[in-house]
Amino acid sequence: MIELFGADYSVYVRSARLAIEEKGVPYTLIPVDVFAAEGPPEEHLKRQPFGKIPALQHDDFSLFETAAILRYVDEAFDGPLLQPEDPRSRARMMQFLSILDTYAYRTLVWDIFVERVAKTRDGSEADEARIASALGPARTIIQALEDLKQKGDFLLGHQLTLADCHAAPMLNLFQQSPEGARMMESAPGLQNWLQTFKKRESFQATQPGEKD
Ligand SMILES: N[C@@H](CCC(=O)N[C@@H](CS)C(=O)NCC(=O)O)C(=O)O
């Protein structure tokens, strides 16, 4: 049985959960609050020394870093293959994962979604300068993802892969901001893909509770 430590509102936790759900592997989500005022719990720092979520435990095997978790889940369990076999498609999948980690997460989620949507919901004021300076980089990210998106229901065409599991949570939050919604309209391939992906059972089963 897989134990996944994290919170349902985290995009990284949701990526891992999407892959686990798509594989059809049983798992338990064990709540960890890394944003607690006193900092991440001590026992979590033993699992994830950087204080981030998720972390995975499978029998005596512990693992952190979402890209590694995604690959492990695909390779260690039966179920549909979530990685292409052909080297070029596999490389494209890794390219999506890397773009999402390196460029998209901070810009789309923290600089735009958190500022415009999450903070406002909590009654705080958005940092307009931070949002404004993120819009150019966000355009580059969305255009790059749109250019890489293959024809078909999934990012890589006709096979659901780890790239879909990793991209959907981030782009879903980004699209909740008016800036994100407008930018996604200019990337019809990506927008249609997200609308289709959001209807999947795995996406429904991993909806966050109260907080995003
Ligand atoms: N490189 C990590 C990043 C994970 C990450 O940034 N998770 C966020 C939640 S979505 C987190 O734990 N943030 C806590 C913090 O930055 O203090 C991974 O791939 O797992």
mmCIF file of C-alpha atoms and ligand atoms in Angstrom:
data_model
loop_
_atom_site.group_PDB
_atom_site.id
_atom_site.type_symbol
_atom_site.label_atom_id
_atom_site.label_comp_id
_atom_site.label_asym_id
_atom_site.label_seq_id
_atom_site.Cartn_x
_atom_site.Cartn_y
_atom_site.Cartn_z
ATOM 1 C CA MET A 1 0.000 0.000 0.000
ATOM 2 C CA ILE A 2 1.302 3.449 -0.913
ATOM 3 C CA GLU A 3 1.283 6.178 1.700
ATOM 4 C CA LEU A 4 1.471 9.685 0.279
ATOM 5 C CA PHE A 5 2.260 12.484 2.700
ATOM 6 C CA GLY A 6 0.920 15.884 1.773
ATOM 7 C CA ALA A 7 -2.136 18.097 1.457
ATOM 8 C CA ASP A 8 -4.941 17.848 -1.072
ATOM 9 C CA TYR A 9 -4.619 21.534 -2.052
ATOM 10 C CA SER A 10 -1.024 21.108 -3.271
ATOM 11 C CA VAL A 11 -0.521 20.924 -7.040
ATOM 12 C CA TYR A 12 2.482 18.632 -6.607
ATOM 13 C CA VAL A 13 0.555 16.271 -4.351
ATOM 14 C CA ARG A 14 -2.269 16.256 -6.879
ATOM 15 C CA SER A 15 0.161 15.320 -9.713
ATOM 16 C CA ALA A 16 1.287 12.290 -7.739
ATOM 17 C CA ARG A 17 -2.293 11.384 -6.825
ATOM 18 C CA LEU A 18 -3.401 11.661 -10.459
ATOM 19 C CA ALA A 19 -0.722 9.184 -11.528
ATOM 20 C CA ILE A 20 -1.627 6.808 -8.680
ATOM 21 C CA GLU A 21 -5.333 7.064 -9.525
ATOM 22 C CA GLU A 22 -4.696 6.542 -13.250
ATOM 23 C CA LYS A 23 -2.645 3.425 -12.399
ATOM 24 C CA GLY A 24 -5.496 2.183 -10.208
ATOM 25 C CA VAL A 25 -3.205 1.604 -7.210
ATOM 26 C CA PRO A 26 -4.657 1.835 -3.681
ATOM 27 C CA TYR A 27 -3.115 4.548 -1.515
ATOM 28 C CA THR A 28 -3.675 6.653 1.538
ATOM 29 C CA LEU A 29 -3.147 10.411 1.645
ATOM 30 C CA ILE A 30 -1.708 11.330 5.021
ATOM 31 C CA PRO A 31 -2.176 15.040 5.779
ATOM 32 C CA VAL A 32 0.935 17.128 6.457
ATOM 33 C CA ASP A 33 0.820 20.898 6.955
ATOM 34 C CA VAL A 34 4.091 22.292 5.628
ATOM 35 C CA PHE A 35 2.752 25.839 5.868
ATOM 36 C CA ALA A 36 2.123 25.644 9.638
ATOM 37 C CA ALA A 37 3.283 28.784 11.498
ATOM 38 C CA GLU A 38 5.909 26.738 13.337
ATOM 39 C CA GLY A 39 7.210 25.295 10.044
ATOM 40 C CA PRO A 40 6.978 21.779 8.595
ATOM 41 C CA PRO A 41 6.576 19.038 11.247
ATOM 42 C CA GLU A 42 9.852 17.456 12.410
ATOM 43 C CA GLU A 43 8.803 13.967 11.321
ATOM 44 C CA HIS A 44 8.089 15.283 7.821
ATOM 45 C CA LEU A 45 11.579 16.795 7.563
ATOM 46 C CA LYS A 46 12.917 13.285 8.101
ATOM 47 C CA ARG A 47 10.992 12.187 5.005
ATOM 48 C CA GLN A 48 11.546 15.378 2.964
ATOM 49 C CA PRO A 49 14.495 17.454 4.223
ATOM 50 C CA PHE A 50 13.417 20.496 2.157
ATOM 51 C CA GLY A 51 10.049 20.582 3.900
ATOM 52 C CA LYS A 52 8.029 20.166 0.701
ATOM 53 C CA ILE A 53 5.152 17.875 -0.214
ATOM 54 C CA PRO A 54 4.579 15.179 -1.389
ATOM 55 C CA ALA A 55 6.690 12.356 0.028
ATOM 56 C CA LEU A 56 5.925 8.716 -0.661
ATOM 57 C CA GLN A 57 6.343 5.574 1.415
ATOM 58 C CA HIS A 58 5.890 2.135 -0.158
ATOM 59 C CA ASP A 59 6.744 -0.707 2.234
ATOM 60 C CA ASP A 60 10.361 0.028 3.212
ATOM 61 C CA PHE A 61 10.951 2.416 0.271
ATOM 62 C CA SER A 62 10.809 6.195 0.882
ATOM 63 C CA LEU A 63 10.894 8.717 -1.935
ATOM 64 C CA PHE A 64 10.531 12.469 -2.424
ATOM 65 C CA GLU A 65 10.565 14.736 -5.499
ATOM 66 C CA THR A 66 7.403 14.493 -7.560
ATOM 67 C CA ALA A 67 9.014 13.611 -10.914
ATOM 68 C CA ALA A 68 10.730 10.648 -9.237
ATOM 69 C CA ILE A 69 7.480 9.644 -7.514
ATOM 70 C CA LEU A 70 5.595 9.798 -10.817
ATOM 71 C CA ARG A 71 8.096 7.502 -12.529
ATOM 72 C CA TYR A 72 8.213 5.099 -9.607
ATOM 73 C CA VAL A 73 4.430 4.789 -9.497
ATOM 74 C CA ASP A 74 4.344 4.038 -13.215
ATOM 75 C CA GLU A 75 7.189 1.527 -13.172
ATOM 76 C CA ALA A 76 6.564 -0.297 -9.888
ATOM 77 C CA PHE A 77 2.897 -1.160 -10.401
ATOM 78 C CA ASP A 78 0.665 -2.874 -12.937
ATOM 79 C CA GLY A 79 -1.868 -0.806 -14.789
ATOM 80 C CA PRO A 80 -1.830 1.374 -17.899
ATOM 81 C CA LEU A 81 1.643 2.574 -18.908
ATOM 82 C CA LEU A 82 1.999 6.277 -18.222
ATOM 83 C CA GLN A 83 5.283 6.722 -20.123
ATOM 84 C CA PRO A 84 5.734 6.345 -23.872
ATOM 85 C CA GLU A 85 8.139 3.661 -25.053
ATOM 86 C CA ASP A 86 9.505 5.564 -28.020
ATOM 87 C CA PRO A 87 12.581 7.627 -27.019
ATOM 88 C CA ARG A 88 11.434 10.849 -28.682
ATOM 89 C CA SER A 89 8.014 10.841 -27.028
ATOM 90 C CA ARG A 90 9.619 9.934 -23.710
ATOM 91 C CA ALA A 91 12.000 12.866 -24.108
ATOM 92 C CA ARG A 92 9.036 15.157 -24.852
ATOM 93 C CA MET A 93 7.318 13.931 -21.714
ATOM 94 C CA MET A 94 10.412 14.768 -19.658
ATOM 95 C CA GLN A 95 10.549 18.157 -21.384
ATOM 96 C CA PHE A 96 6.987 18.918 -20.228
ATOM 97 C CA LEU A 97 7.861 17.887 -16.665
ATOM 98 C CA SER A 98 10.963 20.040 -16.640
ATOM 99 C CA ILE A 99 9.207 23.131 -18.034
ATOM 100 C CA LEU A 100 6.471 22.733 -15.431
ATOM 101 C CA ASP A 101 8.944 22.408 -12.542
ATOM 102 C CA THR A 102 11.472 24.980 -13.660
ATOM 103 C CA TYR A 103 9.304 27.743 -15.106
ATOM 104 C CA ALA A 104 5.577 27.164 -14.674
ATOM 105 C CA TYR A 105 5.071 26.376 -10.979
ATOM 106 C CA ARG A 106 6.383 29.621 -9.490
ATOM 107 C CA THR A 107 5.023 31.895 -12.232
ATOM 108 C CA LEU A 108 1.587 30.410 -12.866
ATOM 109 C CA VAL A 109 0.762 29.206 -9.356
ATOM 110 C CA TRP A 110 2.528 31.558 -6.920
ATOM 111 C CA ASP A 111 2.921 34.765 -8.905
ATOM 112 C CA ILE A 112 -0.499 34.695 -10.561
ATOM 113 C CA PHE A 113 -2.965 32.208 -8.983
ATOM 114 C CA VAL A 114 -1.963 32.752 -5.353
ATOM 115 C CA GLU A 115 -1.769 36.536 -5.747
ATOM 116 C CA ARG A 116 -4.957 37.005 -7.761
ATOM 117 C CA VAL A 117 -7.220 34.205 -6.464
ATOM 118 C CA ALA A 118 -6.018 32.614 -3.205
ATOM 119 C CA LYS A 119 -4.967 35.827 -1.453
ATOM 120 C CA THR A 120 -8.128 37.693 -2.450
ATOM 121 C CA ARG A 121 -10.224 34.768 -1.197
ATOM 122 C CA ASP A 122 -8.404 35.048 2.143
ATOM 123 C CA GLY A 123 -9.169 38.775 2.292
ATOM 124 C CA SER A 124 -5.592 39.918 1.537
ATOM 125 C CA GLU A 125 -4.536 42.269 -1.245
ATOM 126 C CA ALA A 126 -2.935 40.974 -4.404
ATOM 127 C CA ASP A 127 0.604 42.152 -5.161
ATOM 128 C CA GLU A 128 -0.172 43.799 -8.523
ATOM 129 C CA ALA A 129 3.501 44.398 -9.343
ATOM 130 C CA ARG A 130 4.270 40.699 -8.848
ATOM 131 C CA ILE A 131 1.355 39.722 -11.107
ATOM 132 C CA ALA A 132 2.325 42.268 -13.768
ATOM 133 C CA SER A 133 5.911 41.063 -13.917
ATOM 134 C CA ALA A 134 4.765 37.421 -14.190
ATOM 135 C CA LEU A 135 2.559 37.982 -17.246
ATOM 136 C CA GLY A 136 5.391 38.016 -19.812
ATOM 137 C CA PRO A 137 6.995 34.805 -18.491
ATOM 138 C CA ALA A 138 3.509 33.217 -18.258
ATOM 139 C CA ARG A 139 2.895 33.971 -21.948
ATOM 140 C CA THR A 140 6.185 32.293 -22.843
ATOM 141 C CA ILE A 141 5.286 29.216 -20.767
ATOM 142 C CA ILE A 142 1.777 28.851 -22.214
ATOM 143 C CA GLN A 143 3.037 29.321 -25.779
ATOM 144 C CA ALA A 144 5.805 26.746 -25.248
ATOM 145 C CA LEU A 145 3.319 24.206 -23.868
ATOM 146 C CA GLU A 146 0.876 24.926 -26.701
ATOM 147 C CA ASP A 147 3.635 24.450 -29.286
ATOM 148 C CA LEU A 148 4.664 21.125 -27.715
ATOM 149 C CA LYS A 149 1.112 19.775 -27.357
ATOM 150 C CA GLN A 150 0.505 16.963 -29.865
ATOM 151 C CA LYS A 151 -2.806 16.385 -31.689
ATOM 152 C CA GLY A 152 -5.120 14.152 -29.624
ATOM 153 C CA ASP A 153 -6.760 14.130 -26.213
ATOM 154 C CA PHE A 154 -3.466 14.180 -24.285
ATOM 155 C CA LEU A 155 -0.364 16.359 -24.248
ATOM 156 C CA LEU A 156 1.593 13.688 -26.097
ATOM 157 C CA GLY A 157 -1.249 12.796 -28.459
ATOM 158 C CA HIS A 158 -3.157 9.573 -27.862
ATOM 159 C CA GLN A 159 -1.485 8.258 -24.691
ATOM 160 C CA LEU A 160 -2.117 9.659 -21.241
ATOM 161 C CA THR A 161 1.300 10.201 -19.661
ATOM 162 C CA LEU A 162 2.965 11.639 -16.594
ATOM 163 C CA ALA A 163 3.058 14.976 -18.456
ATOM 164 C CA ASP A 164 -0.760 15.205 -18.245
ATOM 165 C CA CYS A 165 -0.726 14.278 -14.550
ATOM 166 C CA HIS A 166 1.866 16.941 -13.807
ATOM 167 C CA ALA A 167 0.463 19.737 -15.972
ATOM 168 C CA ALA A 168 -3.250 19.516 -15.141
ATOM 169 C CA PRO A 169 -3.093 20.662 -11.476
ATOM 170 C CA MET A 170 -0.922 23.714 -12.251
ATOM 171 C CA LEU A 171 -2.862 24.819 -15.341
ATOM 172 C CA ASN A 172 -6.169 24.266 -13.576
ATOM 173 C CA LEU A 173 -5.203 26.777 -10.872
ATOM 174 C CA PHE A 174 -3.699 29.218 -13.379
ATOM 175 C CA GLN A 175 -6.943 29.188 -15.373
ATOM 176 C CA GLN A 176 -8.922 30.250 -12.295
ATOM 177 C CA SER A 177 -7.368 33.714 -12.482
ATOM 178 C CA PRO A 178 -8.813 36.091 -15.112
ATOM 179 C CA GLU A 179 -5.295 36.593 -16.514
ATOM 180 C CA GLY A 180 -4.838 32.824 -16.784
ATOM 181 C CA ALA A 181 -8.269 32.284 -18.331
ATOM 182 C CA ARG A 182 -7.518 34.898 -21.027
ATOM 183 C CA MET A 183 -4.088 33.438 -21.736
ATOM 184 C CA MET A 184 -5.476 29.910 -22.003
ATOM 185 C CA GLU A 185 -7.984 31.185 -24.597
ATOM 186 C CA SER A 186 -5.026 32.096 -26.785
ATOM 187 C CA ALA A 187 -3.807 28.461 -26.582
ATOM 188 C CA PRO A 188 -6.782 26.424 -27.859
ATOM 189 C CA GLY A 189 -4.949 23.084 -27.916
ATOM 190 C CA LEU A 190 -4.015 23.421 -24.270
ATOM 191 C CA GLN A 191 -7.408 24.769 -23.279
ATOM 192 C CA ASN A 192 -9.322 21.905 -24.920
ATOM 193 C CA TRP A 193 -6.915 19.389 -23.414
ATOM 194 C CA LEU A 194 -7.497 20.799 -19.910
ATOM 195 C CA GLN A 195 -11.291 20.826 -20.325
ATOM 196 C CA THR A 196 -11.180 17.172 -21.419
ATOM 197 C CA PHE A 197 -8.733 16.125 -18.698
ATOM 198 C CA LYS A 198 -10.825 17.757 -15.970
ATOM 199 C CA LYS A 199 -13.681 15.355 -16.763
ATOM 200 C CA ARG A 200 -11.571 12.304 -15.884
ATOM 201 C CA GLU A 201 -12.429 10.275 -12.826
ATOM 202 C CA SER A 202 -8.900 10.755 -11.488
ATOM 203 C CA PHE A 203 -9.317 14.532 -11.596
ATOM 204 C CA GLN A 204 -12.707 14.367 -9.872
ATOM 205 C CA ALA A 205 -11.332 12.009 -7.213
ATOM 206 C CA THR A 206 -8.495 14.407 -6.372
ATOM 207 C CA GLN A 207 -10.512 17.618 -6.017
ATOM 208 C CA PRO A 208 -9.141 19.588 -3.069
ATOM 209 C CA GLY A 209 -11.428 20.187 -0.109
ATOM 210 C CA GLU A 210 -11.908 23.684 1.237
ATOM 211 C CA LYS A 211 -8.593 25.263 0.306
ATOM 212 C CA ASP A 212 -6.801 25.328 -3.088
HETATM 213 N N1 LIG B 1 10.642 19.806 -5.979
HETATM 214 C C1 LIG B 1 9.494 19.437 -5.190
HETATM 215 C C2 LIG B 1 8.540 20.613 -5.139
HETATM 216 C C3 LIG B 1 7.307 20.340 -4.312
HETATM 217 C C4 LIG B 1 6.662 21.628 -3.828
HETATM 218 O O1 LIG B 1 7.149 22.742 -4.081
HETATM 219 N N2 LIG B 1 5.550 21.461 -3.113
HETATM 220 C C5 LIG B 1 4.928 22.623 -2.502
HETATM 221 C C6 LIG B 1 3.434 22.438 -2.419
HETATM 222 S S1 LIG B 1 2.645 22.419 -4.008
HETATM 223 C C7 LIG B 1 5.435 22.766 -1.091
HETATM 224 O O2 LIG B 1 5.657 21.785 -0.420
HETATM 225 N N3 LIG B 1 5.637 24.007 -0.635
HETATM 226 C C8 LIG B 1 6.034 24.250 0.712
HETATM 227 C C9 LIG B 1 7.027 25.371 0.812
HETATM 228 O O3 LIG B 1 7.501 25.857 -0.234
HETATM 229 O O4 LIG B 1 7.326 25.753 1.939
HETATM 230 C C10 LIG B 1 8.833 18.213 -5.807
HETATM 231 O O5 LIG B 1 8.999 17.996 -7.009
HETATM 232 O O6 LIG B 1 8.188 17.444 -5.085
#
